[in-house]
Amino acid sequence: MIEFLRSEGIDESVLARLEDFRRAYPCTEGSAHRIPHPKFRYYGREIWQKALIALLSGENILLVGPKATGKNVLAENLAAVFGRPAWDISFYLNTDAASLIGTDTFRDGQVSFRQGPVTQCAEQGGFGVLDEINMAKNESLAVLHATLDFRRIIDVPGYDRILLHPATRFIATMNYGYAGTRELNEALASRFMVINMPIVSGENLQKLLLEQHPTLKATWAEQLAGLFEDIRQKCESSEISTKALDLRGLLASVTLVENGLRLGPALEMGLVNKIFDDFERQLVADMIRLRIDGALSAEDLFERT
Ligand SMILES: Nc1ncnc2c1ncn2[C@@H]1O[C@H](COP(=O)(O)OP(=O)(O)OP(=O)(O)O)[C@@H](O)[C@H]1O
Ligand SMILES: [Mg+2]
């Protein structure tokens, strides 16, 4: 992974501090199984640089951006490069203090405290991914205030306070614009350094397509990245909504082609059919038709192996 960061152009001074961090906090046997081995790598030098420096400085970070901008991929990649165990904690409307820090349980007639994911992560020097943090009610997150600021503690009512291990960091993600998404209140937002996640660049999209589909022909990586760029421009000029600007859908379409579907129907399933407005759907379908012959299949897109 460090070699990958070097090839992405991350500053040597940052990489040196990352190595120092890893030496200072070698992973213990018990939590080694939680260190991620990412299937995908995150592409984007600027974002890497910001995230690494913030975490090395002891800050927690909040990744904000539209769907499929690699927020979870980056969070997982970060735990991997820091060599830390990761906890994935999904937030939803009913997330409450107990589900985060833990709760009393009865075992063999005795009351004992069963740790929640935030508490486990805090004690073991983990990287806690607070996924879709804005989905929860702000009031139920007040319990995290002392955890996320300089106090670095968890105060469990009726028990000792738990001090955060010095390697513990929290990486929150949040989407905006979806139905049901809420704003994060100021008190919570104030406890993070915030990184706005961009839509992947055309050049990085080509790298990404070739990483996920090594036998995809380079000309097709370019064509598909071009198509995505077309859709992005139409979104930016507000001609269409962002429903079809779905990288996840594009990547899945390529997999469907690899598995035997023709390109037209695959892109329809991955991109076009996500739009429920007739006029807009037609517009996107036409854009695709202009660039791409829908009858093409795996034989055309992939190198024979
Ligand atoms: N810059 C990028 N580098 C690498 N992969 C990316 C990038 N941007 C998007 N992706 C790809 O997009 C897909 C979705 O990534 P991920 O699940 O991390 O997105 P997300 O931002 O968490 O989305 P959501 O808000 O919908 O949860 C993955 O296949 C990922 O590889
Ligand atoms: Mg996500």
mmCIF file of C-alpha atoms and ligand atoms in Angstrom:
data_model
loop_
_atom_site.group_PDB
_atom_site.id
_atom_site.type_symbol
_atom_site.label_atom_id
_atom_site.label_comp_id
_atom_site.label_asym_id
_atom_site.label_seq_id
_atom_site.Cartn_x
_atom_site.Cartn_y
_atom_site.Cartn_z
ATOM 1 C CA MET A 1 0.000 0.000 0.000
ATOM 2 C CA ILE A 2 2.831 2.439 0.821
ATOM 3 C CA GLU A 3 4.236 1.805 -2.648
ATOM 4 C CA PHE A 4 0.834 2.611 -4.110
ATOM 5 C CA LEU A 5 0.763 5.922 -2.202
ATOM 6 C CA ARG A 6 4.227 6.725 -3.491
ATOM 7 C CA SER A 7 3.111 6.039 -7.061
ATOM 8 C CA GLU A 8 0.090 8.302 -6.474
ATOM 9 C CA GLY A 9 2.524 11.103 -5.673
ATOM 10 C CA ILE A 10 2.045 11.500 -1.912
ATOM 11 C CA ASP A 11 4.812 13.588 -0.327
ATOM 12 C CA GLU A 12 7.735 11.601 1.054
ATOM 13 C CA SER A 13 7.585 13.520 4.347
ATOM 14 C CA VAL A 14 4.003 12.329 4.845
ATOM 15 C CA LEU A 15 4.948 8.752 4.017
ATOM 16 C CA ALA A 16 7.807 8.922 6.512
ATOM 17 C CA ARG A 17 5.422 10.037 9.257
ATOM 18 C CA LEU A 18 3.044 7.273 8.289
ATOM 19 C CA GLU A 19 5.848 4.738 8.697
ATOM 20 C CA ASP A 20 6.641 6.278 12.105
ATOM 21 C CA PHE A 21 3.007 5.901 13.131
ATOM 22 C CA ARG A 22 2.978 2.258 12.088
ATOM 23 C CA ARG A 23 6.173 1.603 14.043
ATOM 24 C CA ALA A 24 4.811 3.373 17.117
ATOM 25 C CA TYR A 25 1.571 1.380 17.046
ATOM 26 C CA PRO A 26 2.210 -2.123 15.778
ATOM 27 C CA CYS A 27 -0.983 -4.104 15.626
ATOM 28 C CA THR A 28 -1.546 -6.590 18.395
ATOM 29 C CA GLU A 29 -2.433 -10.214 17.700
ATOM 30 C CA GLY A 30 -5.966 -9.908 19.008
ATOM 31 C CA SER A 31 -7.227 -7.343 16.525
ATOM 32 C CA ALA A 32 -5.044 -8.191 13.504
ATOM 33 C CA HIS A 33 -7.973 -9.889 11.787
ATOM 34 C CA ARG A 34 -9.737 -6.526 11.669
ATOM 35 C CA ILE A 35 -7.094 -4.797 9.586
ATOM 36 C CA PRO A 36 -8.682 -4.435 6.161
ATOM 37 C CA HIS A 37 -7.209 -5.835 2.972
ATOM 38 C CA PRO A 38 -8.971 -3.550 0.514
ATOM 39 C CA LYS A 39 -10.234 -5.029 -2.711
ATOM 40 C CA PHE A 40 -10.217 -1.589 -4.351
ATOM 41 C CA ARG A 41 -7.783 1.250 -4.051
ATOM 42 C CA TYR A 42 -8.843 4.849 -3.719
ATOM 43 C CA TYR A 43 -7.568 7.123 -6.509
ATOM 44 C CA GLY A 44 -7.108 10.839 -5.908
ATOM 45 C CA ARG A 45 -3.852 12.383 -4.693
ATOM 46 C CA GLU A 46 -5.296 15.557 -3.192
ATOM 47 C CA ILE A 47 -7.793 13.673 -1.062
ATOM 48 C CA TRP A 48 -5.191 11.146 0.084
ATOM 49 C CA GLN A 49 -2.866 13.940 1.088
ATOM 50 C CA LYS A 50 -5.550 15.766 3.095
ATOM 51 C CA ALA A 51 -6.803 12.635 4.836
ATOM 52 C CA LEU A 52 -3.337 11.348 5.735
ATOM 53 C CA ILE A 53 -2.110 14.643 7.166
ATOM 54 C CA ALA A 54 -5.308 15.196 9.165
ATOM 55 C CA LEU A 55 -5.202 11.712 10.699
ATOM 56 C CA LEU A 56 -1.478 11.937 11.393
ATOM 57 C CA SER A 57 -2.195 15.201 13.197
ATOM 58 C CA GLY A 58 -4.595 13.372 15.496
ATOM 59 C CA GLU A 59 -7.769 14.700 13.914
ATOM 60 C CA ASN A 60 -10.945 12.822 13.070
ATOM 61 C CA ILE A 61 -12.253 13.322 9.544
ATOM 62 C CA LEU A 62 -15.676 13.610 7.947
ATOM 63 C CA LEU A 63 -15.968 12.598 4.293
ATOM 64 C CA VAL A 64 -18.821 14.435 2.613
ATOM 65 C CA GLY A 65 -19.945 13.803 -0.935
ATOM 66 C CA PRO A 66 -22.486 12.461 -3.372
ATOM 67 C CA LYS A 67 -23.113 8.743 -3.870
ATOM 68 C CA ALA A 68 -20.336 6.479 -5.112
ATOM 69 C CA THR A 69 -17.487 8.923 -4.604
ATOM 70 C CA GLY A 70 -15.438 6.307 -2.784
ATOM 71 C CA LYS A 71 -16.063 7.423 0.795
ATOM 72 C CA ASN A 72 -16.133 3.902 2.206
ATOM 73 C CA VAL A 73 -13.350 2.760 -0.087
ATOM 74 C CA LEU A 74 -11.144 5.592 1.182
ATOM 75 C CA ALA A 75 -12.021 4.902 4.827
ATOM 76 C CA GLU A 76 -11.087 1.245 4.412
ATOM 77 C CA ASN A 77 -7.899 2.149 2.526
ATOM 78 C CA LEU A 78 -6.921 4.520 5.349
ATOM 79 C CA ALA A 79 -7.270 1.859 8.042
ATOM 80 C CA ALA A 80 -5.158 -0.405 5.846
ATOM 81 C CA VAL A 81 -2.324 2.068 5.246
ATOM 82 C CA PHE A 82 -2.190 2.978 8.936
ATOM 83 C CA GLY A 83 -2.249 -0.738 9.713
ATOM 84 C CA ARG A 84 -5.118 -0.371 12.190
ATOM 85 C CA PRO A 85 -8.113 -2.610 12.904
ATOM 86 C CA ALA A 86 -11.354 -1.132 11.569
ATOM 87 C CA TRP A 87 -14.887 -1.042 12.908
ATOM 88 C CA ASP A 88 -17.717 -0.302 10.491
ATOM 89 C CA ILE A 89 -20.553 1.343 12.350
ATOM 90 C CA SER A 90 -23.675 2.147 10.322
ATOM 91 C CA PHE A 91 -25.894 4.932 11.561
ATOM 92 C CA TYR A 92 -29.642 4.948 11.167
ATOM 93 C CA LEU A 93 -32.588 6.835 12.551
ATOM 94 C CA ASN A 94 -32.756 4.816 15.761
ATOM 95 C CA THR A 95 -29.050 4.689 16.536
ATOM 96 C CA ASP A 96 -28.733 5.430 20.228
ATOM 97 C CA ALA A 97 -26.013 5.692 22.833
ATOM 98 C CA ALA A 98 -26.336 2.048 23.884
ATOM 99 C CA SER A 99 -25.870 0.712 20.367
ATOM 100 C CA LEU A 100 -22.668 2.754 20.081
ATOM 101 C CA ILE A 101 -20.956 2.473 23.438
ATOM 102 C CA GLY A 102 -22.592 -0.617 24.908
ATOM 103 C CA THR A 103 -25.163 -1.710 27.359
ATOM 104 C CA ASP A 104 -25.774 -3.737 30.491
ATOM 105 C CA THR A 105 -26.617 -7.363 29.947
ATOM 106 C CA PHE A 106 -27.506 -10.201 32.245
ATOM 107 C CA ARG A 107 -25.291 -13.216 32.146
ATOM 108 C CA ASP A 108 -25.505 -16.084 34.665
ATOM 109 C CA GLY A 109 -27.625 -13.912 36.918
ATOM 110 C CA GLN A 110 -25.019 -11.145 36.912
ATOM 111 C CA VAL A 111 -25.130 -7.734 35.343
ATOM 112 C CA SER A 112 -22.212 -7.087 33.059
ATOM 113 C CA PHE A 113 -21.364 -4.443 30.532
ATOM 114 C CA ARG A 114 -21.288 -5.525 26.916
ATOM 115 C CA GLN A 115 -19.089 -3.180 24.920
ATOM 116 C CA GLY A 116 -20.471 -1.511 21.840
ATOM 117 C CA PRO A 117 -18.416 -1.012 18.664
ATOM 118 C CA VAL A 118 -17.249 2.510 19.543
ATOM 119 C CA THR A 119 -15.933 1.339 22.912
ATOM 120 C CA GLN A 120 -14.124 -1.650 21.409
ATOM 121 C CA CYS A 121 -12.623 0.508 18.714
ATOM 122 C CA ALA A 122 -11.556 3.126 21.257
ATOM 123 C CA GLU A 123 -9.770 0.628 23.484
ATOM 124 C CA GLN A 124 -8.000 -1.234 20.728
ATOM 125 C CA GLY A 125 -6.708 1.788 18.849
ATOM 126 C CA GLY A 126 -9.007 1.132 15.949
ATOM 127 C CA PHE A 127 -10.227 3.219 13.077
ATOM 128 C CA GLY A 128 -13.969 3.634 13.559
ATOM 129 C CA VAL A 129 -15.943 4.295 10.405
ATOM 130 C CA LEU A 130 -19.078 6.181 11.413
ATOM 131 C CA ASP A 131 -20.993 5.454 8.245
ATOM 132 C CA GLU A 132 -23.750 7.841 7.124
ATOM 133 C CA ILE A 133 -23.445 9.654 10.435
ATOM 134 C CA ASN A 134 -26.106 12.193 9.440
ATOM 135 C CA MET A 135 -28.770 9.471 9.305
ATOM 136 C CA ALA A 136 -28.919 9.369 13.111
ATOM 137 C CA LYS A 137 -30.667 11.888 15.283
ATOM 138 C CA ASN A 138 -28.171 14.479 16.460
ATOM 139 C CA GLU A 139 -29.339 14.196 20.072
ATOM 140 C CA SER A 140 -28.402 10.533 20.279
ATOM 141 C CA LEU A 141 -24.894 11.343 19.127
ATOM 142 C CA ALA A 142 -24.164 13.718 21.996
ATOM 143 C CA VAL A 143 -22.591 10.748 23.757
ATOM 144 C CA LEU A 144 -19.775 10.952 21.202
ATOM 145 C CA HIS A 145 -18.870 14.576 21.879
ATOM 146 C CA ALA A 146 -16.235 13.786 24.507
ATOM 147 C CA THR A 147 -14.956 10.908 22.396
ATOM 148 C CA LEU A 148 -14.405 13.017 19.333
ATOM 149 C CA ASP A 149 -12.836 16.113 20.883
ATOM 150 C CA PHE A 150 -9.617 16.714 22.822
ATOM 151 C CA ARG A 151 -10.940 14.793 25.845
ATOM 152 C CA ARG A 152 -10.686 11.488 23.959
ATOM 153 C CA ILE A 153 -12.787 9.628 26.496
ATOM 154 C CA ILE A 154 -15.982 7.631 26.684
ATOM 155 C CA ASP A 155 -17.933 8.162 29.855
ATOM 156 C CA VAL A 156 -20.022 5.082 30.460
ATOM 157 C CA PRO A 157 -22.658 5.871 33.082
ATOM 158 C CA GLY A 158 -22.092 3.683 36.117
ATOM 159 C CA TYR A 159 -18.690 2.502 34.931
ATOM 160 C CA ASP A 160 -15.227 3.904 34.566
ATOM 161 C CA ARG A 161 -14.408 6.322 31.887
ATOM 162 C CA ILE A 162 -12.598 4.721 29.041
ATOM 163 C CA LEU A 163 -9.606 6.536 27.606
ATOM 164 C CA LEU A 164 -9.093 6.340 23.883
ATOM 165 C CA HIS A 165 -5.998 4.458 22.767
ATOM 166 C CA PRO A 166 -3.637 7.010 21.157
ATOM 167 C CA ALA A 167 -3.964 5.357 17.725
ATOM 168 C CA THR A 168 -7.773 5.575 17.693
ATOM 169 C CA ARG A 169 -9.302 7.723 14.954
ATOM 170 C CA PHE A 170 -12.820 8.197 13.672
ATOM 171 C CA ILE A 171 -13.740 8.602 10.021
ATOM 172 C CA ALA A 172 -17.331 9.655 9.454
ATOM 173 C CA THR A 173 -19.068 9.602 6.088
ATOM 174 C CA MET A 174 -22.087 11.499 4.979
ATOM 175 C CA ASN A 175 -24.098 11.931 1.868
ATOM 176 C CA TYR A 176 -26.330 14.834 1.131
ATOM 177 C CA GLY A 177 -29.327 15.353 -1.057
ATOM 178 C CA TYR A 178 -30.817 11.886 -0.634
ATOM 179 C CA ALA A 179 -34.337 11.785 0.722
ATOM 180 C CA GLY A 180 -34.001 11.237 4.451
ATOM 181 C CA THR A 181 -30.566 12.758 4.841
ATOM 182 C CA ARG A 182 -30.273 15.312 7.589
ATOM 183 C CA GLU A 183 -27.832 18.003 8.392
ATOM 184 C CA LEU A 184 -25.172 17.395 10.967
ATOM 185 C CA ASN A 185 -25.403 19.861 13.818
ATOM 186 C CA GLU A 186 -22.593 22.317 14.411
ATOM 187 C CA ALA A 187 -21.382 20.728 17.614
ATOM 188 C CA LEU A 188 -20.747 17.442 15.885
ATOM 189 C CA ALA A 189 -19.371 18.893 12.653
ATOM 190 C CA SER A 190 -16.984 20.988 14.713
ATOM 191 C CA ARG A 191 -15.271 17.826 15.931
ATOM 192 C CA PHE A 192 -14.149 16.765 12.467
ATOM 193 C CA MET A 193 -11.917 18.049 9.734
ATOM 194 C CA VAL A 194 -14.181 17.918 6.705
ATOM 195 C CA ILE A 195 -13.141 16.617 3.302
ATOM 196 C CA ASN A 196 -15.398 17.199 0.312
ATOM 197 C CA MET A 197 -15.219 14.124 -1.873
ATOM 198 C CA PRO A 198 -15.109 14.865 -5.599
ATOM 199 C CA ILE A 199 -16.532 12.742 -8.399
ATOM 200 C CA VAL A 200 -13.628 10.681 -9.718
ATOM 201 C CA SER A 201 -11.646 12.358 -12.522
ATOM 202 C CA GLY A 202 -11.694 10.913 -16.036
ATOM 203 C CA GLU A 203 -8.077 9.850 -15.775
ATOM 204 C CA ASN A 204 -8.585 8.133 -12.418
ATOM 205 C CA LEU A 205 -11.765 6.497 -13.677
ATOM 206 C CA GLN A 206 -9.746 4.831 -16.432
ATOM 207 C CA LYS A 207 -7.266 3.526 -13.843
ATOM 208 C CA LEU A 208 -10.135 2.318 -11.712
ATOM 209 C CA LEU A 209 -11.867 0.502 -14.588
ATOM 210 C CA LEU A 210 -8.638 -1.232 -15.508
ATOM 211 C CA GLU A 211 -7.939 -2.186 -11.895
ATOM 212 C CA GLN A 212 -11.371 -3.738 -11.475
ATOM 213 C CA HIS A 213 -11.362 -5.249 -14.991
ATOM 214 C CA PRO A 214 -7.766 -6.009 -15.937
ATOM 215 C CA THR A 215 -8.690 -7.437 -19.357
ATOM 216 C CA LEU A 216 -10.817 -4.455 -20.411
ATOM 217 C CA LYS A 217 -9.324 -2.918 -23.558
ATOM 218 C CA ALA A 218 -7.719 0.468 -22.904
ATOM 219 C CA THR A 219 -9.791 2.090 -25.656
ATOM 220 C CA TRP A 220 -12.928 0.957 -23.841
ATOM 221 C CA ALA A 221 -11.762 2.252 -20.499
ATOM 222 C CA GLU A 222 -11.371 5.571 -22.293
ATOM 223 C CA GLN A 223 -14.787 5.386 -23.979
ATOM 224 C CA LEU A 224 -16.613 4.541 -20.764
ATOM 225 C CA ALA A 225 -14.777 7.228 -18.824
ATOM 226 C CA GLY A 226 -15.777 9.617 -21.630
ATOM 227 C CA LEU A 227 -19.399 8.593 -21.306
ATOM 228 C CA PHE A 228 -19.299 9.196 -17.571
ATOM 229 C CA GLU A 229 -17.742 12.598 -18.230
ATOM 230 C CA ASP A 230 -20.608 13.435 -20.654
ATOM 231 C CA ILE A 231 -23.160 12.561 -17.997
ATOM 232 C CA ARG A 232 -21.312 14.577 -15.399
ATOM 233 C CA GLN A 233 -21.302 17.654 -17.657
ATOM 234 C CA LYS A 234 -25.041 17.357 -18.272
ATOM 235 C CA CYS A 235 -25.522 17.225 -14.496
ATOM 236 C CA GLU A 236 -23.313 20.214 -13.908
ATOM 237 C CA SER A 237 -25.248 22.279 -16.426
ATOM 238 C CA SER A 238 -28.444 21.097 -14.671
ATOM 239 C CA GLU A 239 -29.857 19.513 -17.844
ATOM 240 C CA ILE A 240 -30.389 16.283 -15.953
ATOM 241 C CA SER A 241 -30.488 15.258 -12.293
ATOM 242 C CA THR A 242 -27.638 13.279 -10.771
ATOM 243 C CA LYS A 243 -29.491 9.942 -10.770
ATOM 244 C CA ALA A 244 -27.557 8.584 -13.746
ATOM 245 C CA LEU A 245 -24.236 9.907 -12.466
ATOM 246 C CA ASP A 246 -23.679 6.617 -10.722
ATOM 247 C CA LEU A 247 -20.199 5.201 -10.815
ATOM 248 C CA ARG A 248 -21.324 2.105 -8.960
ATOM 249 C CA GLY A 249 -23.851 1.493 -11.745
ATOM 250 C CA LEU A 250 -21.271 1.989 -14.467
ATOM 251 C CA LEU A 251 -18.828 -0.424 -12.843
ATOM 252 C CA ALA A 252 -21.541 -3.032 -12.337
ATOM 253 C CA SER A 253 -22.601 -2.691 -15.986
ATOM 254 C CA VAL A 254 -19.082 -3.561 -17.104
ATOM 255 C CA THR A 255 -19.198 -6.671 -14.921
ATOM 256 C CA LEU A 256 -22.504 -7.687 -16.524
ATOM 257 C CA VAL A 257 -20.950 -7.351 -19.978
ATOM 258 C CA GLU A 258 -18.020 -9.457 -18.850
ATOM 259 C CA ASN A 259 -20.549 -12.064 -17.745
ATOM 260 C CA GLY A 260 -22.361 -12.192 -21.068
ATOM 261 C CA LEU A 261 -24.840 -9.302 -21.362
ATOM 262 C CA ARG A 262 -24.600 -6.863 -24.259
ATOM 263 C CA LEU A 263 -23.405 -3.356 -23.500
ATOM 264 C CA GLY A 264 -26.728 -1.623 -24.263
ATOM 265 C CA PRO A 265 -28.910 -3.526 -21.826
ATOM 266 C CA ALA A 266 -26.127 -3.518 -19.233
ATOM 267 C CA LEU A 267 -25.865 0.274 -19.261
ATOM 268 C CA GLU A 268 -29.631 0.485 -19.210
ATOM 269 C CA MET A 269 -29.729 -1.506 -15.976
ATOM 270 C CA GLY A 270 -26.765 0.268 -14.415
ATOM 271 C CA LEU A 271 -27.532 3.852 -15.393
ATOM 272 C CA VAL A 272 -30.633 4.607 -17.473
ATOM 273 C CA ASN A 273 -33.238 2.725 -15.466
ATOM 274 C CA LYS A 274 -32.294 4.593 -12.337
ATOM 275 C CA ILE A 275 -34.069 7.607 -13.780
ATOM 276 C CA PHE A 276 -37.810 7.602 -13.345
ATOM 277 C CA ASP A 277 -38.563 10.718 -15.358
ATOM 278 C CA ASP A 278 -39.384 9.771 -18.997
ATOM 279 C CA PHE A 279 -37.909 12.841 -20.594
ATOM 280 C CA GLU A 280 -34.682 12.660 -18.664
ATOM 281 C CA ARG A 281 -34.358 8.925 -19.212
ATOM 282 C CA GLN A 282 -34.646 9.439 -22.970
ATOM 283 C CA LEU A 283 -31.972 12.134 -22.843
ATOM 284 C CA VAL A 284 -29.493 9.855 -21.113
ATOM 285 C CA ALA A 285 -30.359 6.899 -23.360
ATOM 286 C CA ASP A 286 -29.642 9.102 -26.391
ATOM 287 C CA MET A 287 -26.338 10.246 -24.937
ATOM 288 C CA ILE A 288 -25.275 6.656 -24.527
ATOM 289 C CA ARG A 289 -26.448 5.689 -28.014
ATOM 290 C CA LEU A 290 -24.438 8.538 -29.525
ATOM 291 C CA ARG A 291 -21.198 7.219 -28.094
ATOM 292 C CA ILE A 292 -21.715 3.512 -27.828
ATOM 293 C CA ASP A 293 -23.075 0.676 -29.944
ATOM 294 C CA GLY A 294 -25.371 -1.195 -27.581
ATOM 295 C CA ALA A 295 -24.953 -4.473 -29.448
ATOM 296 C CA LEU A 296 -21.324 -4.793 -28.390
ATOM 297 C CA SER A 297 -20.451 -7.651 -26.099
ATOM 298 C CA ALA A 298 -17.607 -9.086 -24.033
ATOM 299 C CA GLU A 299 -15.738 -10.112 -27.180
ATOM 300 C CA ASP A 300 -15.486 -6.490 -28.250
ATOM 301 C CA LEU A 301 -14.703 -4.939 -24.870
ATOM 302 C CA PHE A 302 -12.263 -7.416 -23.376
ATOM 303 C CA GLU A 303 -8.950 -8.856 -24.498
ATOM 304 C CA ARG A 304 -9.151 -12.568 -25.073
ATOM 305 C CA THR A 305 -7.244 -14.456 -22.426
HETATM 306 N N1 LIG B 1 -11.796 8.111 -6.356
HETATM 307 C C1 LIG B 1 -12.115 6.812 -6.350
HETATM 308 N N2 LIG B 1 -11.146 5.884 -6.270
HETATM 309 C C2 LIG B 1 -11.460 4.584 -6.266
HETATM 310 N N3 LIG B 1 -12.696 4.091 -6.351
HETATM 311 C C3 LIG B 1 -13.692 4.967 -6.437
HETATM 312 C C4 LIG B 1 -13.474 6.354 -6.422
HETATM 313 N N4 LIG B 1 -14.663 6.983 -6.510
HETATM 314 C C5 LIG B 1 -15.579 6.011 -6.576
HETATM 315 N N5 LIG B 1 -15.013 4.789 -6.541
HETATM 316 C C6 LIG B 1 -15.711 3.500 -6.687
HETATM 317 O O1 LIG B 1 -17.090 3.741 -6.471
HETATM 318 C C7 LIG B 1 -17.692 2.618 -5.843
HETATM 319 C C8 LIG B 1 -18.437 3.068 -4.619
HETATM 320 O O2 LIG B 1 -17.536 3.406 -3.582
HETATM 321 P P1 LIG B 1 -18.029 3.651 -2.084
HETATM 322 O O3 LIG B 1 -18.970 2.587 -1.697
HETATM 323 O O4 LIG B 1 -16.826 3.886 -1.261
HETATM 324 O O5 LIG B 1 -18.823 5.028 -2.279
HETATM 325 P P2 LIG B 1 -19.540 5.959 -1.193
HETATM 326 O O6 LIG B 1 -18.997 7.318 -1.452
HETATM 327 O O7 LIG B 1 -19.420 5.384 0.157
HETATM 328 O O8 LIG B 1 -21.038 5.924 -1.722
HETATM 329 P P3 LIG B 1 -22.440 6.076 -0.911
HETATM 330 O O9 LIG B 1 -22.538 7.507 -0.510
HETATM 331 O O10 LIG B 1 -23.457 5.726 -1.961
HETATM 332 O O11 LIG B 1 -22.375 5.125 0.243
HETATM 333 C C9 LIG B 1 -16.574 1.625 -5.552
HETATM 334 O O12 LIG B 1 -16.586 0.617 -6.537
HETATM 335 C C10 LIG B 1 -15.323 2.450 -5.667
HETATM 336 O O13 LIG B 1 -14.244 1.667 -6.110
HETATM 337 MG MG MG B 2 -20.920 4.679 1.509
#
